[in-house]
Amino acid sequence: KDFMKKLFVIGFAVLSILAFAGISLYTRAFERFFFSWDWKYQGVAIATGECNMGNPEVVELKDGSLMMYTHGQTKESHPSENNTYGFSSWDGENWKYEGLLLKNASMPTAVRLDDGRIRLYFARALEKKGEPAYRKGIMSAVSVDGRKFEEEGGYRFEMGAGAPRPDEMEKHREYYAVTDESRVEDIKAFAHIHVAKIGEGYRIYFDEAGMRADPKKYGSKSWPLSRTRSISSKDGLVWQLDPGARIDIGQPPLNEVQRISNPSVLKLGDDYHMFFFAGFSPWEDLTPWKRLVWSGTYEAISKNGLDFEINAFPSFPGNDAAVIRFGDKLLAYPGRAQKERKECSDVVMFEKKLTKNEL
């Protein structure tokens, strides 16, 4: 009897541990254990209580300070507006609100030019006669201090529009393979632009969205897809579409990844490092217990800024992350949904010490 009682207790304990581990895995209670320990969580960086912290991008000014550009709305702005806002910092931890910088300018991204000025790229609806109102283009503005911008005339590049909503699957196009002959006209929607200095020129990385999983296979379970593409320029003004995809759907080792978004690229040592969000849920018809990889921000490395190899292990949780080198460390600023308004986000901070090869 004592033996059977002990066996029952041991069996019950083992089952309880397995059940607890399974529930924790499913609910991501142990989320931090799935990410790199090199990245240290530093807490909330900016919480404005407004809905103006989307798509953070950070650039270092010529005086050594940092400027973060975000988009969204405040209580004072019109609900249909998507404006660009600014925040400044000397240490990457304490940020000062610089106010509204550009109206009707979404998805801002900035680069410091050789003369010290800041060129800001942003998305805005096309204003051409006869063009559908939903079409968008990339525009630019320049600033001496990173705060007061003067818009440069015309569009730097025109393509796609805003992606349809997830419940409008009939408006998404089917996934297609990109080749060296891919056309700009094939791109139905773009989002989350990011500019980086590559060699003697520039490259803007962006999400190609507006695609869906195979409806013949999944029917009503079909979900939105996105991947990372790019355009390049020698002078930052005239741009052309690069061949192929930088990170594609289902690219190994993330064979089940369905949404690649929010690229952030910087050069470390001799390599270009891209940090991007990889999404596996909630729309996919995939069971959590089958997945050894989880949604979060991943890193990929390239010698030329075009062909990237993905690290299988995620770097840190969250998406919409801006990553910048600051001294001997990397600072990352992903978004985190606000408790009061899930559709709005605050910006949190992670930090990583650079290795000798990355310095």
mmCIF file of N, CA, C and O in Angstrom, residues 132-229:
data_model
loop_
_atom_site.group_PDB
_atom_site.id
_atom_site.type_symbol
_atom_site.label_atom_id
_atom_site.label_comp_id
_atom_site.label_asym_id
_atom_site.label_seq_id
_atom_site.Cartn_x
_atom_site.Cartn_y
_atom_site.Cartn_z
ATOM 1 N N PRO A 132 -6.260 56.638 -57.079
ATOM 2 C CA PRO A 132 -7.117 56.261 -55.959
ATOM 3 C C PRO A 132 -6.586 56.855 -54.652
ATOM 4 O O PRO A 132 -5.377 56.957 -54.457
ATOM 5 N N ALA A 133 -7.490 57.261 -53.795
ATOM 6 C CA ALA A 133 -7.091 57.931 -52.550
ATOM 7 C C ALA A 133 -6.244 57.033 -51.654
ATOM 8 O O ALA A 133 -5.481 57.519 -50.832
ATOM 9 N N TYR A 134 -6.376 55.701 -51.811
ATOM 10 C CA TYR A 134 -5.662 54.819 -50.898
ATOM 11 C C TYR A 134 -4.221 54.577 -51.311
ATOM 12 O O TYR A 134 -3.450 53.976 -50.568
ATOM 13 N N ARG A 135 -3.801 55.002 -52.501
ATOM 14 C CA ARG A 135 -2.418 54.791 -52.901
ATOM 15 C C ARG A 135 -1.478 55.659 -52.068
ATOM 16 O O ARG A 135 -1.824 56.756 -51.657
ATOM 17 N N LYS A 136 -0.263 55.150 -51.844
ATOM 18 C CA LYS A 136 0.705 55.865 -51.016
ATOM 19 C C LYS A 136 2.047 55.996 -51.720
ATOM 20 O O LYS A 136 2.339 55.291 -52.682
ATOM 21 N N GLY A 137 2.856 56.893 -51.202
ATOM 22 C CA GLY A 137 4.217 57.055 -51.673
ATOM 23 C C GLY A 137 5.122 57.430 -50.526
ATOM 24 O O GLY A 137 4.664 57.802 -49.442
ATOM 25 N N ILE A 138 6.440 57.353 -50.765
ATOM 26 C CA ILE A 138 7.430 57.744 -49.767
ATOM 27 C C ILE A 138 7.924 59.137 -50.106
ATOM 28 O O ILE A 138 8.363 59.403 -51.227
ATOM 29 N N MET A 139 7.864 60.039 -49.137
ATOM 30 C CA MET A 139 8.343 61.402 -49.294
ATOM 31 C C MET A 139 9.514 61.627 -48.338
ATOM 32 O O MET A 139 9.879 60.724 -47.558
ATOM 33 N N SER A 140 10.099 62.824 -48.387
ATOM 34 C CA SER A 140 11.241 63.102 -47.517
ATOM 35 C C SER A 140 11.250 64.565 -47.087
ATOM 36 O O SER A 140 10.637 65.431 -47.710
ATOM 37 N N ALA A 141 11.961 64.805 -46.000
ATOM 38 C CA ALA A 141 12.159 66.154 -45.471
ATOM 39 C C ALA A 141 13.541 66.210 -44.837
ATOM 40 O O ALA A 141 14.073 65.183 -44.395
ATOM 41 N N VAL A 142 14.145 67.398 -44.791
ATOM 42 C CA VAL A 142 15.488 67.532 -44.230
ATOM 43 C C VAL A 142 15.474 68.532 -43.074
ATOM 44 O O VAL A 142 14.628 69.428 -43.002
ATOM 45 N N SER A 143 16.440 68.353 -42.172
ATOM 46 C CA SER A 143 16.520 69.206 -40.984
ATOM 47 C C SER A 143 17.970 69.361 -40.559
ATOM 48 O O SER A 143 18.764 68.416 -40.657
ATOM 49 N N VAL A 144 18.315 70.537 -40.067
ATOM 50 C CA VAL A 144 19.656 70.788 -39.545
ATOM 51 C C VAL A 144 19.781 70.244 -38.127
ATOM 52 O O VAL A 144 20.812 69.678 -37.756
ATOM 53 N N ASP A 145 18.719 70.401 -37.323
ATOM 54 C CA ASP A 145 18.786 69.999 -35.913
ATOM 55 C C ASP A 145 17.988 68.745 -35.588
ATOM 56 O O ASP A 145 17.932 68.324 -34.432
ATOM 57 N N GLY A 146 17.347 68.130 -36.597
ATOM 58 C CA GLY A 146 16.558 66.921 -36.352
ATOM 59 C C GLY A 146 15.187 67.188 -35.797
ATOM 60 O O GLY A 146 14.451 66.250 -35.470
ATOM 61 N N ARG A 147 14.793 68.473 -35.715
ATOM 62 C CA ARG A 147 13.506 68.846 -35.141
ATOM 63 C C ARG A 147 12.638 69.653 -36.109
ATOM 64 O O ARG A 147 11.466 69.346 -36.281
ATOM 65 N N LYS A 148 13.225 70.667 -36.712
ATOM 66 C CA LYS A 148 12.496 71.509 -37.664
ATOM 67 C C LYS A 148 12.807 71.033 -39.080
ATOM 68 O O LYS A 148 13.938 71.163 -39.553
ATOM 69 N N PHE A 149 11.790 70.486 -39.737
ATOM 70 C CA PHE A 149 11.987 69.868 -41.043
ATOM 71 C C PHE A 149 11.388 70.699 -42.171
ATOM 72 O O PHE A 149 10.335 71.319 -42.012
ATOM 73 N N GLU A 150 12.069 70.662 -43.309
ATOM 74 C CA GLU A 150 11.568 71.260 -44.533
ATOM 75 C C GLU A 150 11.346 70.146 -45.543
ATOM 76 O O GLU A 150 12.291 69.423 -45.892
ATOM 77 N N GLU A 151 10.103 69.994 -45.984
ATOM 78 C CA GLU A 151 9.788 68.908 -46.906
ATOM 79 C C GLU A 151 10.444 69.140 -48.265
ATOM 80 O O GLU A 151 10.507 70.260 -48.760
ATOM 81 N N GLU A 152 10.954 68.048 -48.837
ATOM 82 C CA GLU A 152 11.519 68.084 -50.181
ATOM 83 C C GLU A 152 10.404 67.754 -51.173
ATOM 84 O O GLU A 152 9.608 66.846 -50.944
ATOM 85 N N GLY A 153 10.358 68.466 -52.268
ATOM 86 C CA GLY A 153 9.245 68.337 -53.198
ATOM 87 C C GLY A 153 9.135 66.963 -53.843
ATOM 88 O O GLY A 153 10.133 66.294 -54.102
ATOM 89 N N GLY A 154 7.897 66.531 -54.082
ATOM 90 C CA GLY A 154 7.646 65.277 -54.795
ATOM 91 C C GLY A 154 7.809 64.036 -53.951
ATOM 92 O O GLY A 154 8.119 64.101 -52.752
ATOM 93 N N TYR A 155 7.584 62.916 -54.617
ATOM 94 C CA TYR A 155 7.686 61.615 -53.957
ATOM 95 C C TYR A 155 9.008 60.967 -54.312
ATOM 96 O O TYR A 155 9.439 60.992 -55.469
ATOM 97 N N ARG A 156 9.653 60.371 -53.319
ATOM 98 C CA ARG A 156 10.888 59.660 -53.577
ATOM 99 C C ARG A 156 10.605 58.316 -54.256
ATOM 100 O O ARG A 156 11.401 57.833 -55.055
ATOM 101 N N PHE A 157 9.481 57.688 -53.884
ATOM 102 C CA PHE A 157 9.132 56.395 -54.471
ATOM 103 C C PHE A 157 7.641 56.174 -54.297
ATOM 104 O O PHE A 157 7.070 56.580 -53.282
ATOM 105 N N GLU A 158 7.013 55.545 -55.283
ATOM 106 C CA GLU A 158 5.573 55.285 -55.236
ATOM 107 C C GLU A 158 5.317 53.787 -55.353
ATOM 108 O O GLU A 158 5.885 53.127 -56.217
ATOM 109 N N MET A 159 4.476 53.287 -54.478
ATOM 110 C CA MET A 159 4.118 51.866 -54.554
ATOM 111 C C MET A 159 2.962 51.594 -53.617
ATOM 112 O O MET A 159 2.803 52.236 -52.583
ATOM 113 N N GLY A 160 2.149 50.602 -53.982
ATOM 114 C CA GLY A 160 1.133 50.032 -53.118
ATOM 115 C C GLY A 160 0.270 51.013 -52.359
ATOM 116 O O GLY A 160 0.013 52.127 -52.784
ATOM 117 N N ALA A 161 -0.176 50.567 -51.212
ATOM 118 C CA ALA A 161 -1.062 51.349 -50.353
ATOM 119 C C ALA A 161 -0.996 50.746 -48.955
ATOM 120 O O ALA A 161 -0.136 49.923 -48.661
ATOM 121 N N GLY A 162 -1.932 51.130 -48.104
ATOM 122 C CA GLY A 162 -2.034 50.507 -46.794
ATOM 123 C C GLY A 162 -2.652 49.130 -46.926
ATOM 124 O O GLY A 162 -3.522 48.896 -47.773
ATOM 125 N N ALA A 163 -2.194 48.184 -46.126
ATOM 126 C CA ALA A 163 -2.711 46.816 -46.213
ATOM 127 C C ALA A 163 -4.170 46.757 -45.789
ATOM 128 O O ALA A 163 -4.578 47.447 -44.857
ATOM 129 N N PRO A 164 -4.989 45.925 -46.473
ATOM 130 C CA PRO A 164 -6.372 45.735 -46.029
ATOM 131 C C PRO A 164 -6.411 45.152 -44.622
ATOM 132 O O PRO A 164 -5.431 44.575 -44.138
ATOM 133 N N ARG A 165 -7.553 45.287 -43.961
ATOM 134 C CA ARG A 165 -7.703 44.738 -42.611
ATOM 135 C C ARG A 165 -7.683 43.210 -42.659
ATOM 136 O O ARG A 165 -8.023 42.601 -43.686
ATOM 137 N N PRO A 166 -7.297 42.557 -41.545
ATOM 138 C CA PRO A 166 -7.263 41.094 -41.511
ATOM 139 C C PRO A 166 -8.601 40.447 -41.834
ATOM 140 O O PRO A 166 -8.644 39.300 -42.300
ATOM 141 N N ASP A 167 -9.717 41.149 -41.572
ATOM 142 C CA ASP A 167 -11.026 40.557 -41.863
ATOM 143 C C ASP A 167 -11.483 40.845 -43.291
ATOM 144 O O ASP A 167 -12.595 40.505 -43.671
ATOM 145 N N GLU A 168 -10.619 41.457 -44.095
ATOM 146 C CA GLU A 168 -10.929 41.721 -45.498
ATOM 147 C C GLU A 168 -10.039 40.876 -46.400
ATOM 148 O O GLU A 168 -9.328 41.371 -47.273
ATOM 149 N N MET A 169 -10.066 39.563 -46.181
ATOM 150 C CA MET A 169 -9.156 38.686 -46.889
ATOM 151 C C MET A 169 -9.356 38.708 -48.397
ATOM 152 O O MET A 169 -8.420 38.472 -49.163
ATOM 153 N N GLU A 170 -10.565 39.009 -48.844
ATOM 154 C CA GLU A 170 -10.810 39.030 -50.282
ATOM 155 C C GLU A 170 -10.042 40.162 -50.966
ATOM 156 O O GLU A 170 -9.841 40.133 -52.194
ATOM 157 N N LYS A 171 -9.602 41.163 -50.205
ATOM 158 C CA LYS A 171 -8.849 42.276 -50.774
ATOM 159 C C LYS A 171 -7.338 42.021 -50.786
ATOM 160 O O LYS A 171 -6.578 42.807 -51.343
ATOM 161 N N HIS A 172 -6.906 40.937 -50.130
ATOM 162 C CA HIS A 172 -5.493 40.563 -50.149
ATOM 163 C C HIS A 172 -5.209 39.743 -51.410
ATOM 164 O O HIS A 172 -6.040 38.939 -51.839
ATOM 165 N N ARG A 173 -4.045 39.917 -51.985
ATOM 166 C CA ARG A 173 -3.658 39.109 -53.124
ATOM 167 C C ARG A 173 -3.004 37.823 -52.621
ATOM 168 O O ARG A 173 -2.507 37.751 -51.485
ATOM 169 N N GLU A 174 -2.984 36.795 -53.470
ATOM 170 C CA GLU A 174 -2.346 35.545 -53.089
ATOM 171 C C GLU A 174 -0.829 35.732 -53.057
ATOM 172 O O GLU A 174 -0.262 36.545 -53.783
ATOM 173 N N TYR A 175 -0.190 34.958 -52.187
ATOM 174 C CA TYR A 175 1.266 34.986 -52.106
ATOM 175 C C TYR A 175 1.879 34.665 -53.466
ATOM 176 O O TYR A 175 1.395 33.801 -54.191
ATOM 177 N N TYR A 176 2.957 35.359 -53.824
ATOM 178 C CA TYR A 176 3.670 35.084 -55.057
ATOM 179 C C TYR A 176 5.166 35.147 -54.797
ATOM 180 O O TYR A 176 5.627 35.870 -53.907
ATOM 181 N N ALA A 177 5.916 34.384 -55.557
ATOM 182 C CA ALA A 177 7.372 34.374 -55.408
ATOM 183 C C ALA A 177 7.963 35.593 -56.093
ATOM 184 O O ALA A 177 7.531 35.973 -57.184
ATOM 185 N N VAL A 178 8.938 36.238 -55.458
ATOM 186 C CA VAL A 178 9.600 37.386 -56.072
ATOM 187 C C VAL A 178 10.858 36.922 -56.793
ATOM 188 O O VAL A 178 11.568 36.035 -56.328
ATOM 189 N N THR A 179 11.113 37.505 -57.936
ATOM 190 C CA THR A 179 12.275 37.151 -58.753
ATOM 191 C C THR A 179 13.054 38.418 -59.080
ATOM 192 O O THR A 179 12.698 39.520 -58.665
ATOM 193 N N ASP A 180 14.106 38.261 -59.852
ATOM 194 C CA ASP A 180 14.892 39.417 -60.284
ATOM 195 C C ASP A 180 14.077 40.348 -61.164
ATOM 196 O O ASP A 180 14.415 41.516 -61.339
ATOM 197 N N GLU A 181 12.998 39.831 -61.733
ATOM 198 C CA GLU A 181 12.173 40.625 -62.633
ATOM 199 C C GLU A 181 10.907 41.145 -61.954
ATOM 200 O O GLU A 181 9.972 41.565 -62.629
ATOM 201 N N SER A 182 10.856 41.105 -60.624
ATOM 202 C CA SER A 182 9.669 41.562 -59.913
ATOM 203 C C SER A 182 9.387 43.033 -60.227
ATOM 204 O O SER A 182 10.299 43.843 -60.381
ATOM 205 N N ARG A 183 8.113 43.359 -60.306
ATOM 206 C CA ARG A 183 7.698 44.715 -60.659
ATOM 207 C C ARG A 183 7.148 45.449 -59.433
ATOM 208 O O ARG A 183 6.571 44.837 -58.552
ATOM 209 N N VAL A 184 7.318 46.760 -59.428
ATOM 210 C CA VAL A 184 6.740 47.575 -58.361
ATOM 211 C C VAL A 184 5.224 47.413 -58.351
ATOM 212 O O VAL A 184 4.589 47.411 -57.283
ATOM 213 N N GLU A 185 4.628 47.264 -59.541
ATOM 214 C CA GLU A 185 3.172 47.135 -59.647
ATOM 215 C C GLU A 185 2.635 45.895 -58.944
ATOM 216 O O GLU A 185 1.445 45.823 -58.632
ATOM 217 N N ASP A 186 3.506 44.907 -58.695
ATOM 218 C CA ASP A 186 3.057 43.693 -58.007
ATOM 219 C C ASP A 186 2.833 43.925 -56.516
ATOM 220 O O ASP A 186 2.151 43.142 -55.860
ATOM 221 N N ILE A 187 3.420 44.985 -55.980
ATOM 222 C CA ILE A 187 3.331 45.254 -54.545
ATOM 223 C C ILE A 187 2.000 45.929 -54.242
ATOM 224 O O ILE A 187 1.758 47.061 -54.641
ATOM 225 N N LYS A 188 1.138 45.223 -53.536
ATOM 226 C CA LYS A 188 -0.190 45.736 -53.235
ATOM 227 C C LYS A 188 -0.187 46.712 -52.064
ATOM 228 O O LYS A 188 -0.965 47.655 -52.020
ATOM 229 N N ALA A 189 0.689 46.482 -51.097
ATOM 230 C CA ALA A 189 0.724 47.340 -49.917
ATOM 231 C C ALA A 189 2.116 47.313 -49.306
ATOM 232 O O ALA A 189 2.838 46.316 -49.420
ATOM 233 N N PHE A 190 2.508 48.426 -48.641
ATOM 234 C CA PHE A 190 3.780 48.465 -47.939
ATOM 235 C C PHE A 190 3.585 49.155 -46.595
ATOM 236 O O PHE A 190 2.628 49.900 -46.381
ATOM 237 N N ALA A 191 4.525 48.893 -45.681
ATOM 238 C CA ALA A 191 4.463 49.491 -44.343
ATOM 239 C C ALA A 191 5.844 49.428 -43.713
ATOM 240 O O ALA A 191 6.753 48.762 -44.213
ATOM 241 N N HIS A 192 6.003 50.139 -42.592
ATOM 242 C CA HIS A 192 7.186 50.061 -41.732
ATOM 243 C C HIS A 192 8.490 50.243 -42.505
ATOM 244 O O HIS A 192 9.331 49.343 -42.571
ATOM 245 N N ILE A 193 8.675 51.412 -43.099
ATOM 246 C CA ILE A 193 9.900 51.683 -43.839
ATOM 247 C C ILE A 193 11.051 51.965 -42.875
ATOM 248 O O ILE A 193 10.857 52.492 -41.777
ATOM 249 N N HIS A 194 12.256 51.583 -43.293
ATOM 250 C CA HIS A 194 13.457 51.816 -42.481
ATOM 251 C C HIS A 194 14.618 52.091 -43.412
ATOM 252 O O HIS A 194 14.930 51.285 -44.293
ATOM 253 N N VAL A 195 15.303 53.227 -43.231
ATOM 254 C CA VAL A 195 16.432 53.592 -44.086
ATOM 255 C C VAL A 195 17.749 53.289 -43.383
ATOM 256 O O VAL A 195 17.877 53.448 -42.165
ATOM 257 N N ALA A 196 18.722 52.801 -44.170
ATOM 258 C CA ALA A 196 20.046 52.502 -43.637
ATOM 259 C C ALA A 196 21.105 52.918 -44.653
ATOM 260 O O ALA A 196 20.876 52.865 -45.859
ATOM 261 N N LYS A 197 22.261 53.344 -44.152
ATOM 262 C CA LYS A 197 23.400 53.656 -45.012
ATOM 263 C C LYS A 197 24.064 52.336 -45.373
ATOM 264 O O LYS A 197 24.497 51.583 -44.504
ATOM 265 N N ILE A 198 24.157 52.040 -46.668
ATOM 266 C CA ILE A 198 24.755 50.803 -47.144
ATOM 267 C C ILE A 198 25.867 51.164 -48.122
ATOM 268 O O ILE A 198 25.602 51.642 -49.230
ATOM 269 N N GLY A 199 27.113 50.958 -47.716
ATOM 270 C CA GLY A 199 28.227 51.316 -48.582
ATOM 271 C C GLY A 199 28.223 52.815 -48.854
ATOM 272 O O GLY A 199 28.166 53.641 -47.949
ATOM 273 N N GLU A 200 28.263 53.167 -50.151
ATOM 274 C CA GLU A 200 28.257 54.568 -50.552
ATOM 275 C C GLU A 200 26.849 55.099 -50.806
ATOM 276 O O GLU A 200 26.682 56.270 -51.175
ATOM 277 N N GLY A 201 25.839 54.257 -50.650
ATOM 278 C CA GLY A 201 24.470 54.678 -50.913
ATOM 279 C C GLY A 201 23.549 54.403 -49.747
ATOM 280 O O GLY A 201 23.979 54.312 -48.589
ATOM 281 N N TYR A 202 22.261 54.239 -50.069
ATOM 282 C CA TYR A 202 21.237 54.041 -49.045
ATOM 283 C C TYR A 202 20.292 52.923 -49.476
ATOM 284 O O TYR A 202 20.122 52.644 -50.660
ATOM 285 N N ARG A 203 19.691 52.311 -48.488
ATOM 286 C CA ARG A 203 18.666 51.302 -48.772
ATOM 287 C C ARG A 203 17.507 51.499 -47.800
ATOM 288 O O ARG A 203 17.723 51.697 -46.601
ATOM 289 N N ILE A 204 16.282 51.473 -48.329
ATOM 290 C CA ILE A 204 15.078 51.499 -47.491
ATOM 291 C C ILE A 204 14.478 50.098 -47.485
ATOM 292 O O ILE A 204 14.149 49.547 -48.548
ATOM 293 N N TYR A 205 14.390 49.522 -46.314
ATOM 294 C CA TYR A 205 13.752 48.226 -46.128
ATOM 295 C C TYR A 205 12.294 48.471 -45.737
ATOM 296 O O TYR A 205 11.987 49.418 -45.011
ATOM 297 N N PHE A 206 11.397 47.608 -46.199
ATOM 298 C CA PHE A 206 9.981 47.818 -45.900
ATOM 299 C C PHE A 206 9.238 46.485 -45.901
ATOM 300 O O PHE A 206 9.715 45.476 -46.438
ATOM 301 N N ASP A 207 8.049 46.504 -45.272
ATOM 302 C CA ASP A 207 7.167 45.336 -45.305
ATOM 303 C C ASP A 207 6.386 45.347 -46.613
ATOM 304 O O ASP A 207 5.756 46.365 -46.944
ATOM 305 N N GLU A 208 6.418 44.260 -47.345
ATOM 306 C CA GLU A 208 5.446 44.079 -48.413
ATOM 307 C C GLU A 208 4.265 43.329 -47.807
ATOM 308 O O GLU A 208 4.407 42.193 -47.366
ATOM 309 N N ALA A 209 3.113 43.972 -47.760
ATOM 310 C CA ALA A 209 1.925 43.385 -47.143
ATOM 311 C C ALA A 209 0.834 43.228 -48.200
ATOM 312 O O ALA A 209 1.088 43.299 -49.393
ATOM 313 N N GLY A 210 -0.381 42.998 -47.730
ATOM 314 C CA GLY A 210 -1.502 42.861 -48.655
ATOM 315 C C GLY A 210 -1.583 41.511 -49.333
ATOM 316 O O GLY A 210 -2.306 41.348 -50.318
ATOM 317 N N MET A 211 -0.852 40.509 -48.810
ATOM 318 C CA MET A 211 -0.922 39.146 -49.347
ATOM 319 C C MET A 211 -1.650 38.249 -48.352
ATOM 320 O O MET A 211 -1.777 38.586 -47.182
ATOM 321 N N ARG A 212 -2.079 37.086 -48.816
ATOM 322 C CA ARG A 212 -2.775 36.142 -47.950
ATOM 323 C C ARG A 212 -2.295 34.726 -48.204
ATOM 324 O O ARG A 212 -1.769 34.402 -49.270
ATOM 325 N N ALA A 213 -2.486 33.879 -47.187
ATOM 326 C CA ALA A 213 -2.183 32.460 -47.333
ATOM 327 C C ALA A 213 -3.146 31.835 -48.334
ATOM 328 O O ALA A 213 -4.224 32.369 -48.599
ATOM 329 N N ASP A 214 -2.773 30.707 -48.880
ATOM 330 C CA ASP A 214 -3.522 30.058 -49.956
ATOM 331 C C ASP A 214 -4.966 29.771 -49.547
ATOM 332 O O ASP A 214 -5.217 28.897 -48.708
ATOM 333 N N PRO A 215 -5.953 30.488 -50.110
ATOM 334 C CA PRO A 215 -7.349 30.249 -49.732
ATOM 335 C C PRO A 215 -7.863 28.881 -50.204
ATOM 336 O O PRO A 215 -8.804 28.347 -49.625
ATOM 337 N N LYS A 216 -7.239 28.319 -51.227
ATOM 338 C CA LYS A 216 -7.643 26.978 -51.687
ATOM 339 C C LYS A 216 -7.317 25.931 -50.635
ATOM 340 O O LYS A 216 -8.013 24.929 -50.494
ATOM 341 N N LYS A 217 -6.263 26.187 -49.880
ATOM 342 C CA LYS A 217 -5.829 25.244 -48.853
ATOM 343 C C LYS A 217 -6.480 25.520 -47.510
ATOM 344 O O LYS A 217 -6.865 24.600 -46.788
ATOM 345 N N TYR A 218 -6.624 26.819 -47.171
ATOM 346 C CA TYR A 218 -7.069 27.180 -45.834
ATOM 347 C C TYR A 218 -8.477 27.768 -45.791
ATOM 348 O O TYR A 218 -9.056 27.893 -44.715
ATOM 349 N N GLY A 219 -9.018 28.190 -46.925
ATOM 350 C CA GLY A 219 -10.372 28.721 -46.966
ATOM 351 C C GLY A 219 -10.535 29.919 -46.067
ATOM 352 O O GLY A 219 -9.751 30.875 -46.132
ATOM 353 N N SER A 220 -11.537 29.888 -45.201
ATOM 354 C CA SER A 220 -11.817 31.018 -44.321
ATOM 355 C C SER A 220 -10.729 31.219 -43.272
ATOM 356 O O SER A 220 -10.679 32.254 -42.609
ATOM 357 N N LYS A 221 -9.839 30.229 -43.108
ATOM 358 C CA LYS A 221 -8.746 30.362 -42.148
ATOM 359 C C LYS A 221 -7.547 31.101 -42.733
ATOM 360 O O LYS A 221 -6.537 31.269 -42.075
ATOM 361 N N SER A 222 -7.641 31.514 -43.981
ATOM 362 C CA SER A 222 -6.546 32.217 -44.624
ATOM 363 C C SER A 222 -6.199 33.475 -43.836
ATOM 364 O O SER A 222 -7.072 34.151 -43.304
ATOM 365 N N TRP A 223 -4.909 33.806 -43.754
ATOM 366 C CA TRP A 223 -4.457 34.915 -42.928
ATOM 367 C C TRP A 223 -3.533 35.840 -43.727
ATOM 368 O O TRP A 223 -2.977 35.450 -44.757
ATOM 369 N N PRO A 224 -3.317 37.073 -43.248
ATOM 370 C CA PRO A 224 -2.420 37.997 -43.948
ATOM 371 C C PRO A 224 -0.962 37.562 -43.859
ATOM 372 O O PRO A 224 -0.527 36.994 -42.858
ATOM 373 N N LEU A 225 -0.216 37.836 -44.919
ATOM 374 C CA LEU A 225 1.205 37.544 -44.977
ATOM 375 C C LEU A 225 1.974 38.845 -45.220
ATOM 376 O O LEU A 225 1.454 39.782 -45.816
ATOM 377 N N SER A 226 3.221 38.885 -44.774
ATOM 378 C CA SER A 226 4.088 40.012 -45.097
ATOM 379 C C SER A 226 5.531 39.540 -45.088
ATOM 380 O O SER A 226 5.884 38.565 -44.427
ATOM 381 N N ARG A 227 6.378 40.252 -45.834
ATOM 382 C CA ARG A 227 7.797 39.924 -45.921
ATOM 383 C C ARG A 227 8.594 41.212 -46.090
ATOM 384 O O ARG A 227 8.030 42.280 -46.319
ATOM 385 N N THR A 228 9.924 41.109 -46.005
ATOM 386 C CA THR A 228 10.776 42.290 -46.106
ATOM 387 C C THR A 228 11.333 42.414 -47.518
ATOM 388 O O THR A 228 11.958 41.489 -48.036
ATOM 389 N N ARG A 229 11.103 43.584 -48.136
ATOM 390 C CA ARG A 229 11.670 43.933 -49.443
ATOM 391 C C ARG A 229 12.534 45.182 -49.259
ATOM 392 O O ARG A 229 12.654 45.707 -48.151
#
